[in-house]
Short mmCIF file of C-alpha atoms in Angstrom, two decimals:
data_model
loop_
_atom_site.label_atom_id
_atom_site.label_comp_id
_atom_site.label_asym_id
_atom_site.label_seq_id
_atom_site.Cartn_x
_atom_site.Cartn_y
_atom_site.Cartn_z
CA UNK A 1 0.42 12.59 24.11
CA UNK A 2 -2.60 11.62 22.38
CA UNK A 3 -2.74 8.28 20.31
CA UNK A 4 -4.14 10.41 16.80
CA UNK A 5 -2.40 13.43 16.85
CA UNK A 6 -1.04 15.54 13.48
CA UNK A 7 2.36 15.71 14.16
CA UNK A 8 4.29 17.74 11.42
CA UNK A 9 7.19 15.50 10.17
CA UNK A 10 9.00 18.96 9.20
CA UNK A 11 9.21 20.35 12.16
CA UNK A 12 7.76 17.54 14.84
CA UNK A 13 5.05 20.14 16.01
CA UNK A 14 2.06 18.59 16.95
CA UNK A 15 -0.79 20.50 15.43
CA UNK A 16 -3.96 18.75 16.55
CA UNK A 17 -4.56 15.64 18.86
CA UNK A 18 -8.19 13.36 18.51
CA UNK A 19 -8.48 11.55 21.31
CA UNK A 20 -9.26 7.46 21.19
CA UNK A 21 -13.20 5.79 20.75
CA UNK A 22 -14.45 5.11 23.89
CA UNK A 23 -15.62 1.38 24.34
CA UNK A 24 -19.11 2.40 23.97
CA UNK A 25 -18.23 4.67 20.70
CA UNK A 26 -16.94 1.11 19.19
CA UNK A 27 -19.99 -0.61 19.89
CA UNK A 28 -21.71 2.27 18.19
CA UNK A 29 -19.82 2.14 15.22
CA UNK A 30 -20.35 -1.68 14.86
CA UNK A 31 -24.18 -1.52 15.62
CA UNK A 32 -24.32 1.41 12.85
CA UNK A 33 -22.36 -0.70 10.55
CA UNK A 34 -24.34 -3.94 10.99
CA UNK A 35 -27.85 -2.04 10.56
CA UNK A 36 -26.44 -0.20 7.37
CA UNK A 37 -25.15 -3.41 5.82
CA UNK A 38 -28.91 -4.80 6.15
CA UNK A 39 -30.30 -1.71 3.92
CA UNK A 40 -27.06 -1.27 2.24
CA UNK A 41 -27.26 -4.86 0.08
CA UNK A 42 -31.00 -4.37 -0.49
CA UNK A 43 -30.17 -1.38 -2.83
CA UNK A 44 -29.08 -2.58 -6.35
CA UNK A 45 -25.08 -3.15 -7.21
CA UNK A 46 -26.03 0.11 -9.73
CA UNK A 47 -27.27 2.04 -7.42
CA UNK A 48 -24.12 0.94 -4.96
CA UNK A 49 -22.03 1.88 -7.90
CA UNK A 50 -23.60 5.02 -8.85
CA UNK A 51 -22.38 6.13 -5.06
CA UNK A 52 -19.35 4.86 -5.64
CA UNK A 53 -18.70 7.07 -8.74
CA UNK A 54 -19.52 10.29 -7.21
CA UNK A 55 -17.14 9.36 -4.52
CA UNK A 56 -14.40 9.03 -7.17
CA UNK A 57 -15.79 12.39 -8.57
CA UNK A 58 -15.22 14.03 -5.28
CA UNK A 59 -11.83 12.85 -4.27
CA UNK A 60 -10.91 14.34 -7.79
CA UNK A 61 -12.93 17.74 -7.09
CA UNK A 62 -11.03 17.92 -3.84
CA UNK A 63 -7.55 16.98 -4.44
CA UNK A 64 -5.66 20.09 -3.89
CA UNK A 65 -7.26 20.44 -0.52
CA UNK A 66 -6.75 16.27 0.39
CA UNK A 67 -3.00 16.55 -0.76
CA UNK A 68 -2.61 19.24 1.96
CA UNK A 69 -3.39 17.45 4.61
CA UNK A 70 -1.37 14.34 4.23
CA UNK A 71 1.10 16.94 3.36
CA UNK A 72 1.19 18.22 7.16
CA UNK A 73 0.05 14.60 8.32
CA UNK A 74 2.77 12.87 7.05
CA UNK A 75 5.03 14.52 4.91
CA UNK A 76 4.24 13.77 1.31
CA UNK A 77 4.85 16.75 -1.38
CA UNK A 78 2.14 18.33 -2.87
CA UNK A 79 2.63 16.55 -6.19
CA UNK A 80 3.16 13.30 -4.92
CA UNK A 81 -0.26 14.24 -3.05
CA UNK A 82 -2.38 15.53 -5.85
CA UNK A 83 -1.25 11.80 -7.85
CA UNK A 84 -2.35 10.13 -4.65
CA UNK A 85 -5.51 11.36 -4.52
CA UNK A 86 -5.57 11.43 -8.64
CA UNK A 87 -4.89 7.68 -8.77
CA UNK A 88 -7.26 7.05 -5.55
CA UNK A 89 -10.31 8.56 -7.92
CA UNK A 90 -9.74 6.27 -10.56
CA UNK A 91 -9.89 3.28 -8.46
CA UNK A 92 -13.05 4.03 -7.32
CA UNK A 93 -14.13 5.33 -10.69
CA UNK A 94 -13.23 1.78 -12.08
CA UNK A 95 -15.15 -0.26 -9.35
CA UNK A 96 -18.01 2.28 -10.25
CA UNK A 97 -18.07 1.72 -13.69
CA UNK A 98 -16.81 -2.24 -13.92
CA UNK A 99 -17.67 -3.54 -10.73
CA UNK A 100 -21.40 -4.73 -11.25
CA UNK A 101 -20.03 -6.77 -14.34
CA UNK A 102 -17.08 -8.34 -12.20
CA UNK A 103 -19.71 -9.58 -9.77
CA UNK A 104 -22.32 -11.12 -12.32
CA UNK A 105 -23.54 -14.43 -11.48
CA UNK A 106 -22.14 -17.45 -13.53
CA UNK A 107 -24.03 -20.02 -14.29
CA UNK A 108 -22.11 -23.42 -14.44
CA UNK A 109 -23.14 -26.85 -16.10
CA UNK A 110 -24.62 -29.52 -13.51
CA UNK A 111 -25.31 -33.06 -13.95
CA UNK A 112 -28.12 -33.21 -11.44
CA UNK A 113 -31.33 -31.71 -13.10
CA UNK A 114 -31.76 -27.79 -12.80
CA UNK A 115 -30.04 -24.72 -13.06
CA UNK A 116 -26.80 -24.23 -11.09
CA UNK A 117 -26.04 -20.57 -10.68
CA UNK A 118 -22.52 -19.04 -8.50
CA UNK A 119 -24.21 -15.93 -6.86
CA UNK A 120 -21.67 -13.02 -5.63
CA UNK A 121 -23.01 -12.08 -2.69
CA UNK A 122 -21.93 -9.44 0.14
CA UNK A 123 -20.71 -10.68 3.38
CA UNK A 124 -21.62 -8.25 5.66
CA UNK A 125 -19.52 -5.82 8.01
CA UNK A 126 -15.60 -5.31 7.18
CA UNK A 127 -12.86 -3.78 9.25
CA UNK A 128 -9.71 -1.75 7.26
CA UNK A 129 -6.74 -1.35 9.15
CA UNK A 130 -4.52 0.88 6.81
CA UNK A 131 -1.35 2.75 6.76
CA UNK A 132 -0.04 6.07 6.66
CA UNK A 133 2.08 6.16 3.74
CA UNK A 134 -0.54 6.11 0.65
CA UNK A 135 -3.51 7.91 3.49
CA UNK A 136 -6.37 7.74 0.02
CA UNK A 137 -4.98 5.05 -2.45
CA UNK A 138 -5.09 2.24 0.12
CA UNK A 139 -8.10 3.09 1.53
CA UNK A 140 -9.53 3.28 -2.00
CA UNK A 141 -8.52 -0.20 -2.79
CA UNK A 142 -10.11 -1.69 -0.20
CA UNK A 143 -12.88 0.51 0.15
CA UNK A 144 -14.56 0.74 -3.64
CA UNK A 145 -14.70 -3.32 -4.41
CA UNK A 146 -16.77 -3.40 -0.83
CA UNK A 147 -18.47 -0.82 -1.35
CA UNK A 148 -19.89 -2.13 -4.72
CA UNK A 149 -20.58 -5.41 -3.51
CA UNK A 150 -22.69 -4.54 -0.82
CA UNK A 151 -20.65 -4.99 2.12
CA UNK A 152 -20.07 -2.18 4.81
CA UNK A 153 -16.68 -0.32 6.27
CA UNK A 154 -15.05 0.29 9.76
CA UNK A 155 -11.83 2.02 9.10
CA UNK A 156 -9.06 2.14 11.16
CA UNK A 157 -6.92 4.76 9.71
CA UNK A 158 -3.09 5.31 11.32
CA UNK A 159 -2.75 7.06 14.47
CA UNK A 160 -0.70 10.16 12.82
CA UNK A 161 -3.75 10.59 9.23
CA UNK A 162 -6.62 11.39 11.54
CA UNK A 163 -7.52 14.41 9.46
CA UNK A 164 -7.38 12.70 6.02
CA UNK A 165 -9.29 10.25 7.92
CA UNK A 166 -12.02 11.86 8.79
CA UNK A 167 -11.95 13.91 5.06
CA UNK A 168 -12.22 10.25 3.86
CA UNK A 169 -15.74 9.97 5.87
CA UNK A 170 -17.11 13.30 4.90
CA UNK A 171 -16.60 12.33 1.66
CA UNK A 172 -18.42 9.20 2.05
CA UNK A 173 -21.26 10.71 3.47
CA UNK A 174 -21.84 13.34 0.87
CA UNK A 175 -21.53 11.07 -1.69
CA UNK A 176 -24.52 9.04 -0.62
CA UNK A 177 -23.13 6.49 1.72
CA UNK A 178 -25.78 5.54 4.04
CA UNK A 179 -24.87 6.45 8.36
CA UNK A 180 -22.98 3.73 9.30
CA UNK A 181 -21.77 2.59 5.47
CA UNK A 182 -18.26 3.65 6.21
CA UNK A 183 -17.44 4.91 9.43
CA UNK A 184 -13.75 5.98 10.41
CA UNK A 185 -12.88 4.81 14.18
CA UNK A 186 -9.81 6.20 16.01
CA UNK A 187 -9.76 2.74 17.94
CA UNK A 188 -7.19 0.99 20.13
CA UNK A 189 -5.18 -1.80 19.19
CA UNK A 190 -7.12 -3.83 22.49
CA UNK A 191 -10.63 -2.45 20.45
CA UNK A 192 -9.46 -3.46 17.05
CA UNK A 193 -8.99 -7.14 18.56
CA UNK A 194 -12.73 -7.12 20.10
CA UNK A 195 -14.04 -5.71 16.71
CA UNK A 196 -12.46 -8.72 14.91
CA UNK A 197 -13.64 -11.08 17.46
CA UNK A 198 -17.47 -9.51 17.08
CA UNK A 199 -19.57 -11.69 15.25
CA UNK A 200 -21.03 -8.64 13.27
CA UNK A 201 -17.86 -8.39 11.31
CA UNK A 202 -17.18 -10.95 8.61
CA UNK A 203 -13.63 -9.92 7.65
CA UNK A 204 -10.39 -7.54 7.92
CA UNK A 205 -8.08 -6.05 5.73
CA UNK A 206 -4.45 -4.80 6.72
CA UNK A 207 -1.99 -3.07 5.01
CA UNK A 208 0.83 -2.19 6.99
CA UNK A 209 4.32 -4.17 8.42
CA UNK A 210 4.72 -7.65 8.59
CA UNK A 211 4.73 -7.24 12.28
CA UNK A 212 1.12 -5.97 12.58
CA UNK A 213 0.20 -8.15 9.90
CA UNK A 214 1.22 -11.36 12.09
CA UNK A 215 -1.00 -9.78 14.87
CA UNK A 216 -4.13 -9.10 12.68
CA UNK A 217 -3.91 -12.33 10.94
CA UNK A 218 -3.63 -14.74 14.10
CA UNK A 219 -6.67 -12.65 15.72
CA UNK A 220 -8.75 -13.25 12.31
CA UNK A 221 -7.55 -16.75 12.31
CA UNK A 222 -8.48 -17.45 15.90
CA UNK A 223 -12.09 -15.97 15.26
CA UNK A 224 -12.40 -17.58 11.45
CA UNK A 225 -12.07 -14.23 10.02
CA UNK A 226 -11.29 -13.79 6.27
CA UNK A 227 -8.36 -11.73 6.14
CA UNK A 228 -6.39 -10.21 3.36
CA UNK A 229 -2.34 -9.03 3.98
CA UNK A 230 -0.23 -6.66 1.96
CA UNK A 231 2.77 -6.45 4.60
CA UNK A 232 6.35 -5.27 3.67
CA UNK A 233 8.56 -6.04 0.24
CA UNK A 234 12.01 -6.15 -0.23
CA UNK A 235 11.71 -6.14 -4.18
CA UNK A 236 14.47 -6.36 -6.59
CA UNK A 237 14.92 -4.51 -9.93
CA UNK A 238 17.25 -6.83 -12.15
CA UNK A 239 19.47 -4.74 -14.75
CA UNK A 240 20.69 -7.36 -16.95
CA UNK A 241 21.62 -4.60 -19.23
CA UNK A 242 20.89 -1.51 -21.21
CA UNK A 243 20.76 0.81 -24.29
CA UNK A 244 20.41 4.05 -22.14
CA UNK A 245 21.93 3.15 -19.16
CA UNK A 246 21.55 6.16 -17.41
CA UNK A 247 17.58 6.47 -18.29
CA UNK A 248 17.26 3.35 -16.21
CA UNK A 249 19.33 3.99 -13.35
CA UNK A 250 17.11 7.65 -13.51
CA UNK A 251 14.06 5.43 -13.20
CA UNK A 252 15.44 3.13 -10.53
CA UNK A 253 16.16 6.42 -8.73
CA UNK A 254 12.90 8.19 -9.03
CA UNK A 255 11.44 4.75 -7.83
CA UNK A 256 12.67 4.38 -5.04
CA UNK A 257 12.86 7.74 -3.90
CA UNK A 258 9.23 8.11 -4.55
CA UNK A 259 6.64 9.56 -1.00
CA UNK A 260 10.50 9.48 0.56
CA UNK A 261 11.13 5.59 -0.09
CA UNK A 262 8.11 4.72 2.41
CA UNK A 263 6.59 2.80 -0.75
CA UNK A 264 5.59 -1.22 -0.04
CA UNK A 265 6.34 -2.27 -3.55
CA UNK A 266 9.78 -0.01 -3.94
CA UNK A 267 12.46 -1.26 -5.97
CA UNK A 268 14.57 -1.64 -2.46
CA UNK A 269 17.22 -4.30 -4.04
CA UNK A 270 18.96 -3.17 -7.07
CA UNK A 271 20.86 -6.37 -8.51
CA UNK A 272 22.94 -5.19 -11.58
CA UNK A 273 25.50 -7.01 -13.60
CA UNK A 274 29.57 -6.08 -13.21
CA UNK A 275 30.23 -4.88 -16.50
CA UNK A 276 27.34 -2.17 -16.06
CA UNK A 277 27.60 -1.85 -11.99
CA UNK A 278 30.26 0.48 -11.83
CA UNK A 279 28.50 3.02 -14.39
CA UNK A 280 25.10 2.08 -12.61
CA UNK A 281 26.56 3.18 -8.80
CA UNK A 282 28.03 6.57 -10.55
CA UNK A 283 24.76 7.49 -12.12
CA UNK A 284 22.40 6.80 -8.72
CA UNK A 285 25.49 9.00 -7.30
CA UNK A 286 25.03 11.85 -9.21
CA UNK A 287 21.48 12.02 -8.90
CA UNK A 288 21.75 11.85 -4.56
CA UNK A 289 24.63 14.59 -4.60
CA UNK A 290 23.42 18.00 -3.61
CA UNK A 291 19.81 17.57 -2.72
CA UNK A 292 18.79 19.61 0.18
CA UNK A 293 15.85 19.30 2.66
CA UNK A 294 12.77 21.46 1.74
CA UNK A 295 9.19 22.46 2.58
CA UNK A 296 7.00 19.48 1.33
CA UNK A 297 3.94 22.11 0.80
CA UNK A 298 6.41 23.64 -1.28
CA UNK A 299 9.12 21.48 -2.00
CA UNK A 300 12.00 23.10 -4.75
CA UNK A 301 13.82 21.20 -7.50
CA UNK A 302 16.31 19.48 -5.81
CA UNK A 303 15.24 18.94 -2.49
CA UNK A 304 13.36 16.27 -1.02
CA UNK A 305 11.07 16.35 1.76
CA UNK A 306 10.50 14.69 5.35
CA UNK A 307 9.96 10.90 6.16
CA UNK A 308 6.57 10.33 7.93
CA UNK A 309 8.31 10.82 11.38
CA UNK A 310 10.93 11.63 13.32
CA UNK A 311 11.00 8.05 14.89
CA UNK A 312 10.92 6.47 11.07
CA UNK A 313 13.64 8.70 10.06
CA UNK A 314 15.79 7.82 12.82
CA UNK A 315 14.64 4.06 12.02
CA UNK A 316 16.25 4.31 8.67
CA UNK A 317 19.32 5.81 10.09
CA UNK A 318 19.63 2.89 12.47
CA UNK A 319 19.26 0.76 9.59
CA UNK A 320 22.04 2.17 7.47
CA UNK A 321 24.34 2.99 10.48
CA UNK A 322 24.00 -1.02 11.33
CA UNK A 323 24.66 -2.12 7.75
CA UNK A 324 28.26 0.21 7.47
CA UNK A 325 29.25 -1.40 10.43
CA UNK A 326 29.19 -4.62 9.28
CA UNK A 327 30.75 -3.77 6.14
CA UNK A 328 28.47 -1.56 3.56
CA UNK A 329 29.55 1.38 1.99
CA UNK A 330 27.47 4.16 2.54
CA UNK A 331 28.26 6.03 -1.23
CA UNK A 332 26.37 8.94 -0.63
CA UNK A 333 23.63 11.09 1.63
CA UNK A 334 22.29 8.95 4.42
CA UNK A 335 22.23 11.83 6.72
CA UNK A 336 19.67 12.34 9.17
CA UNK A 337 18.93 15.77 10.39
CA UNK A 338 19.52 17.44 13.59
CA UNK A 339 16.18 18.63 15.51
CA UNK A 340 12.89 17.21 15.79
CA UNK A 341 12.32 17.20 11.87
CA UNK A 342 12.05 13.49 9.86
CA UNK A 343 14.77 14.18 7.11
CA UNK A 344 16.95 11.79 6.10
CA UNK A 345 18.92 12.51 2.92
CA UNK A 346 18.53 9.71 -0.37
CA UNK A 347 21.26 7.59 0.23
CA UNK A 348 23.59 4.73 -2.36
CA UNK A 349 24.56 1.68 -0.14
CA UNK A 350 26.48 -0.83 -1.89
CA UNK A 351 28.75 -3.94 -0.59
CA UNK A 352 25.69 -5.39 2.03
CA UNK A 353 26.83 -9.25 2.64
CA UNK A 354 24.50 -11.69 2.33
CA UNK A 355 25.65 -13.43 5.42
CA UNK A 356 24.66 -9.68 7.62
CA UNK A 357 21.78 -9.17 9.46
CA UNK A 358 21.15 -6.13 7.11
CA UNK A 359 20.68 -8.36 4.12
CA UNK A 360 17.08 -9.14 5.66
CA UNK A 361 15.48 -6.47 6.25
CA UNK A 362 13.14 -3.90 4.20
CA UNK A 363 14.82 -0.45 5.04
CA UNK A 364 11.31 1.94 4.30
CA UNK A 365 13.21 4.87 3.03
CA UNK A 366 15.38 6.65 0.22
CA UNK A 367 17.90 4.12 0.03
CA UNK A 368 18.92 2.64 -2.66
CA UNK A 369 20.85 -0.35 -2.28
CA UNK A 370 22.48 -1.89 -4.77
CA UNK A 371 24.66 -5.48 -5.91
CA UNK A 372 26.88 -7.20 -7.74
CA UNK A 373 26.28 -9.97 -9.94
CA UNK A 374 28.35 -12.05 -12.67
CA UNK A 375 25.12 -13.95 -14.38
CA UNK A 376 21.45 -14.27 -14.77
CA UNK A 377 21.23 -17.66 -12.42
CA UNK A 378 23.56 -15.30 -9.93
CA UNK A 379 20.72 -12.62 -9.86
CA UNK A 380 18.08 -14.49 -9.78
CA UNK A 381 19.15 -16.64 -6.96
CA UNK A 382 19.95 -13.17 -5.35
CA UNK A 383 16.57 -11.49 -5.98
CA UNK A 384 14.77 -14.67 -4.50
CA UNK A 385 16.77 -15.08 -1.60
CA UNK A 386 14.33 -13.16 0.88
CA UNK A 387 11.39 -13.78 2.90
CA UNK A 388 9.83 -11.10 1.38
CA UNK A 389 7.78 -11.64 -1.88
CA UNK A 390 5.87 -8.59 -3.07
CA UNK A 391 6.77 -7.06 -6.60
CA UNK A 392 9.80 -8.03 -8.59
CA UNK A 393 11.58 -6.57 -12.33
CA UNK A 394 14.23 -7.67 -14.89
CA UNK A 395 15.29 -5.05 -17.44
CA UNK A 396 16.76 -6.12 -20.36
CA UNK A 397 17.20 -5.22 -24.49
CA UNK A 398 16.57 -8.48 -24.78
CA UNK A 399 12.88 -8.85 -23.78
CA UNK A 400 13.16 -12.73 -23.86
CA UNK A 401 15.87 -12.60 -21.80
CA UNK A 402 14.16 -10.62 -19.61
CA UNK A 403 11.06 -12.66 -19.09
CA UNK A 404 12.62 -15.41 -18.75
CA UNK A 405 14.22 -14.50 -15.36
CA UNK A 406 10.95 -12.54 -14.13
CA UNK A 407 8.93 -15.57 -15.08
CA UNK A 408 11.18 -17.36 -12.00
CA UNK A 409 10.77 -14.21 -9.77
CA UNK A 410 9.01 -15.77 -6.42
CA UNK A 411 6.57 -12.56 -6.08
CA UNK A 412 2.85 -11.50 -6.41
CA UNK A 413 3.73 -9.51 -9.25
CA UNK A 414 6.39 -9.66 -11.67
CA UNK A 415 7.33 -7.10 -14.43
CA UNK A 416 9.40 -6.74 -17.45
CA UNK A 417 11.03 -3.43 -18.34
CA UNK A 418 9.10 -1.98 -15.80
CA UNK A 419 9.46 -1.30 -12.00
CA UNK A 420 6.35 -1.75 -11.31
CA UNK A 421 2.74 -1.47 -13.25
CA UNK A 422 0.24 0.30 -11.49
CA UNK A 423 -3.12 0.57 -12.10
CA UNK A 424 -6.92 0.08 -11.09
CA UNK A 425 -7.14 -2.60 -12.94
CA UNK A 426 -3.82 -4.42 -12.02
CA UNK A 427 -4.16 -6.97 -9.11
CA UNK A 428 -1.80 -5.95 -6.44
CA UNK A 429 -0.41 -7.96 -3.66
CA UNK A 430 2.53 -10.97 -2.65
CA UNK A 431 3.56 -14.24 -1.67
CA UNK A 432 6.07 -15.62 1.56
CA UNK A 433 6.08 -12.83 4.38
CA UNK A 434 4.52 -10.19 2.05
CA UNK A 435 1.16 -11.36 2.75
CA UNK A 436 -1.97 -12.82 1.22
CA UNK A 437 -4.79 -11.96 -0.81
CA UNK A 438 -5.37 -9.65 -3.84
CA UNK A 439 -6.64 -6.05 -4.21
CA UNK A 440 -7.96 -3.50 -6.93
CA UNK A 441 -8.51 -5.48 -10.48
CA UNK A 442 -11.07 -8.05 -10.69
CA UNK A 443 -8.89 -10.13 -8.23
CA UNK A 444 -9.77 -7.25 -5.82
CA UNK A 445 -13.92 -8.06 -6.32
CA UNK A 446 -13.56 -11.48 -4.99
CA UNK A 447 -11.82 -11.23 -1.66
CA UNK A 448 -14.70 -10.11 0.49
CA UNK A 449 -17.84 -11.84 -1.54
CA UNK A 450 -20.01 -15.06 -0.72
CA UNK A 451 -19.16 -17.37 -4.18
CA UNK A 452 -23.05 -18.81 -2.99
CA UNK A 453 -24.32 -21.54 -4.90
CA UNK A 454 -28.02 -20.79 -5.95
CA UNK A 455 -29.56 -23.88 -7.22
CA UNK A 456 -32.98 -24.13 -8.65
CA UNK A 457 -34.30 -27.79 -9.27
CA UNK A 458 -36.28 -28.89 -12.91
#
């Protein structure tokens, strides 16, 4: 079988297959790249960001037609697609309109005669590695900030989005990208090591599992390669306690349930207190009974659609299987269909031991697992007790209360009354086995930028 193929998660037909870059096709793409970046800076950062507004405007024109493929790539309903796509247009829309005032120069105070000035400049070629579950947000996150700044794009989307891919590219192009700007490559994990060791590119950026991210980050170390991380999350959601119990329990549902629980930042650890946990469970019950499998180009009420794979879906099984046998209770769903589709029904899993294997790991799927706790040192001992460190919440009437705890949350990004705030503007990323580095907000401007001093004696 081909590496890129579209594979339909519903069904496990494989529609289309792209076959690999050749060698000589990467060295292409990085000569392209390299020669673009040198015309690429020399245009103004308005100009830059003019291009990077009609892309925005695009993405936005097209969304119906972008939320179909990723639909058949990998699984996502149409909805879910269209607020993909939606929420990928106003990231670049924002790095359009604010990025040439994040990147002004600063001029600091000096004690040595003259003018001392911080200059954000580009750095030259990047590489993207990025993941199949979000196909358009995370590529607009990395893409727009560079984009802005000057720098130019290899993108090395996963094996099973080669069509949103490559509608990524188009879109590039048309919007006034220069040949070589942005340039998708279906490269090899051996050709995605030589491009980071090639002294034409000056960083990478990988959002994906903390397995890959250990690879990328000791071949960018080895070749002093900037690199920026968002890798896996194990996040908790803290329900201290509540007015409208079931409202929150609704939201912690919809959460983590969201693109089939393949979401980085997902409320995966639900840590609720005892004299709300039993009414908690029941609620996250009644919402998992009775769903049934459906058609994510045209997914019903009450049904829920494919994970990205068959091999992810049975991953998630594994996962769930392994955590009843040593001693879970599977509550409800958790059933993984029969054939070659990726369904896997929402599942409740209480009563995981801290002292199992299970307690460790980031299940990426529509489980929700939730514990028990008897205080607010109890949970948020609990809730930092992982090697993860991505996104963390505490819910609480009492909003003091609340912060309190989140204030001690050891993640990237802690919330109060809220799963998880998401927007353009809103740095996103972790700390611990999560990974490193910031994107989208003005965090998001200065990952890939020389901070040159430009000094100017008098």
């Amino acid at each position: 079988m081909s590496r890129y193929r579209v594979q339909n998660p519903a069904t496990g037909e494989v529609v289309e297959t792209f076959e690999a870059a050749s060698d000589e096709q990467i060295q292409q793409a990085l000569a392209s790249a390299d020669a673009a970046y040198g015309l690429w800076r020399e245009k103004s950062i308005q100009e830059r960001a003019a291009v990077v507004r009609r892309i925005a405007e695009l993405f936005e024109e097209r969304k119906e037609e972008l939320s179909r493929i990723i639909a058949l790539e990998m699984g996502k309903p149409l909805a879910e697609g269209i607020e993909e796509v939606e929420f990928a247009a106003s990231i670049l829309d924002y790095y359009g309109v604010h990025g040439p005032s994040l990147a002004v120069d600063q001029e600091i105070p000096s004690t040595v005669p003259g003018k001392a000035i911080i200059e954000n400049c580009p750095v030259g070629v990047l590489l993207g590695v990025m993941p199949w579950n979000f196909p358009y947000y995370q590529v607009a996150r990395f893409a727009a900030p560079n984009l802005v700044l000057g720098n130019t794009i290899l993108l090395k989307h996963a094996d099973i989005c080669p069509r949103s891919a490559l509608a990524i590219q188009q879109i590039m192009e048309e919007a006034g990208v220069p040949d070589g700007g942005y340039a998708n490559i279906f490269a090899t994990h051996e050709q995605i090591a030589a491009i980071i060791a090639d002294p034409r590119v000056q960083g990478v950026s990988l959002t994906g599992s903390e397995q890959a991210g250990s690879i990328i980050g000791e071949q960018a170390g080895r070749h002093l390669k900037k690199a920026v991380l968002e890798l896996g999350g194990t996040d908790p959601m803290i329900v201290l306690d509540s007015h409208d119990l079931a409202s929150v329990a609704a939201d912690a549902w919809n959460f983590r349930v969201y693109n089939g629980g393949q979401v980085c930042n997902g409320n995966k650890r639900m840590i609720v207190m005892e004299d709300i946990y039993d009414e908690f469970v029941a609620q996250l019950k009644k919402l998992a009974d009775g769903l049934v499998p459906g058609n994510p180009l045209n997914l019903p009420e009450g049904a829920y659609g494919p994970l990205s794979s068959r091999a992810a879906a049975e991953q998630v099984n594994a996962q769930v299987q392994r955590a009843v046998a040593e001693g879970a209770t599977l509550q409800v769903g958790g059933v993984l269909s029969e054939g070659e589709g990726a369904y896997f029904s929402p599942a409740v899993l209480t009563g995981i031991s801290r002292d199992s294997a299970s307690f460790r790991e980031e299940i990426f799927g529509p489980v929700a697992i939730v514990y028990k706790v008897s205080s607010d040192e109890e949970a948020l001992e609990l809730a930092n007790d992982s090697d993860f460190g991505l996104g963390g919440s505490v819910f609480s009437t009492d909003k003091a209360r609340a912060a309190k705890i989140a204030s001690r949350l050891n993640v990237g990004m802690a919330h109060v009354n809220i799963i998880a705030a998401e927007a353009a503007e809103l740095p996103f990323g972790g700390v611990k086995r999560s990974g490193f580095g910031r994107e989208m907000g003005p965090l998001g401007m200065g990952e890939f930028v020389n901070k040159r001093l430009y000094f100017v004696a008098g």
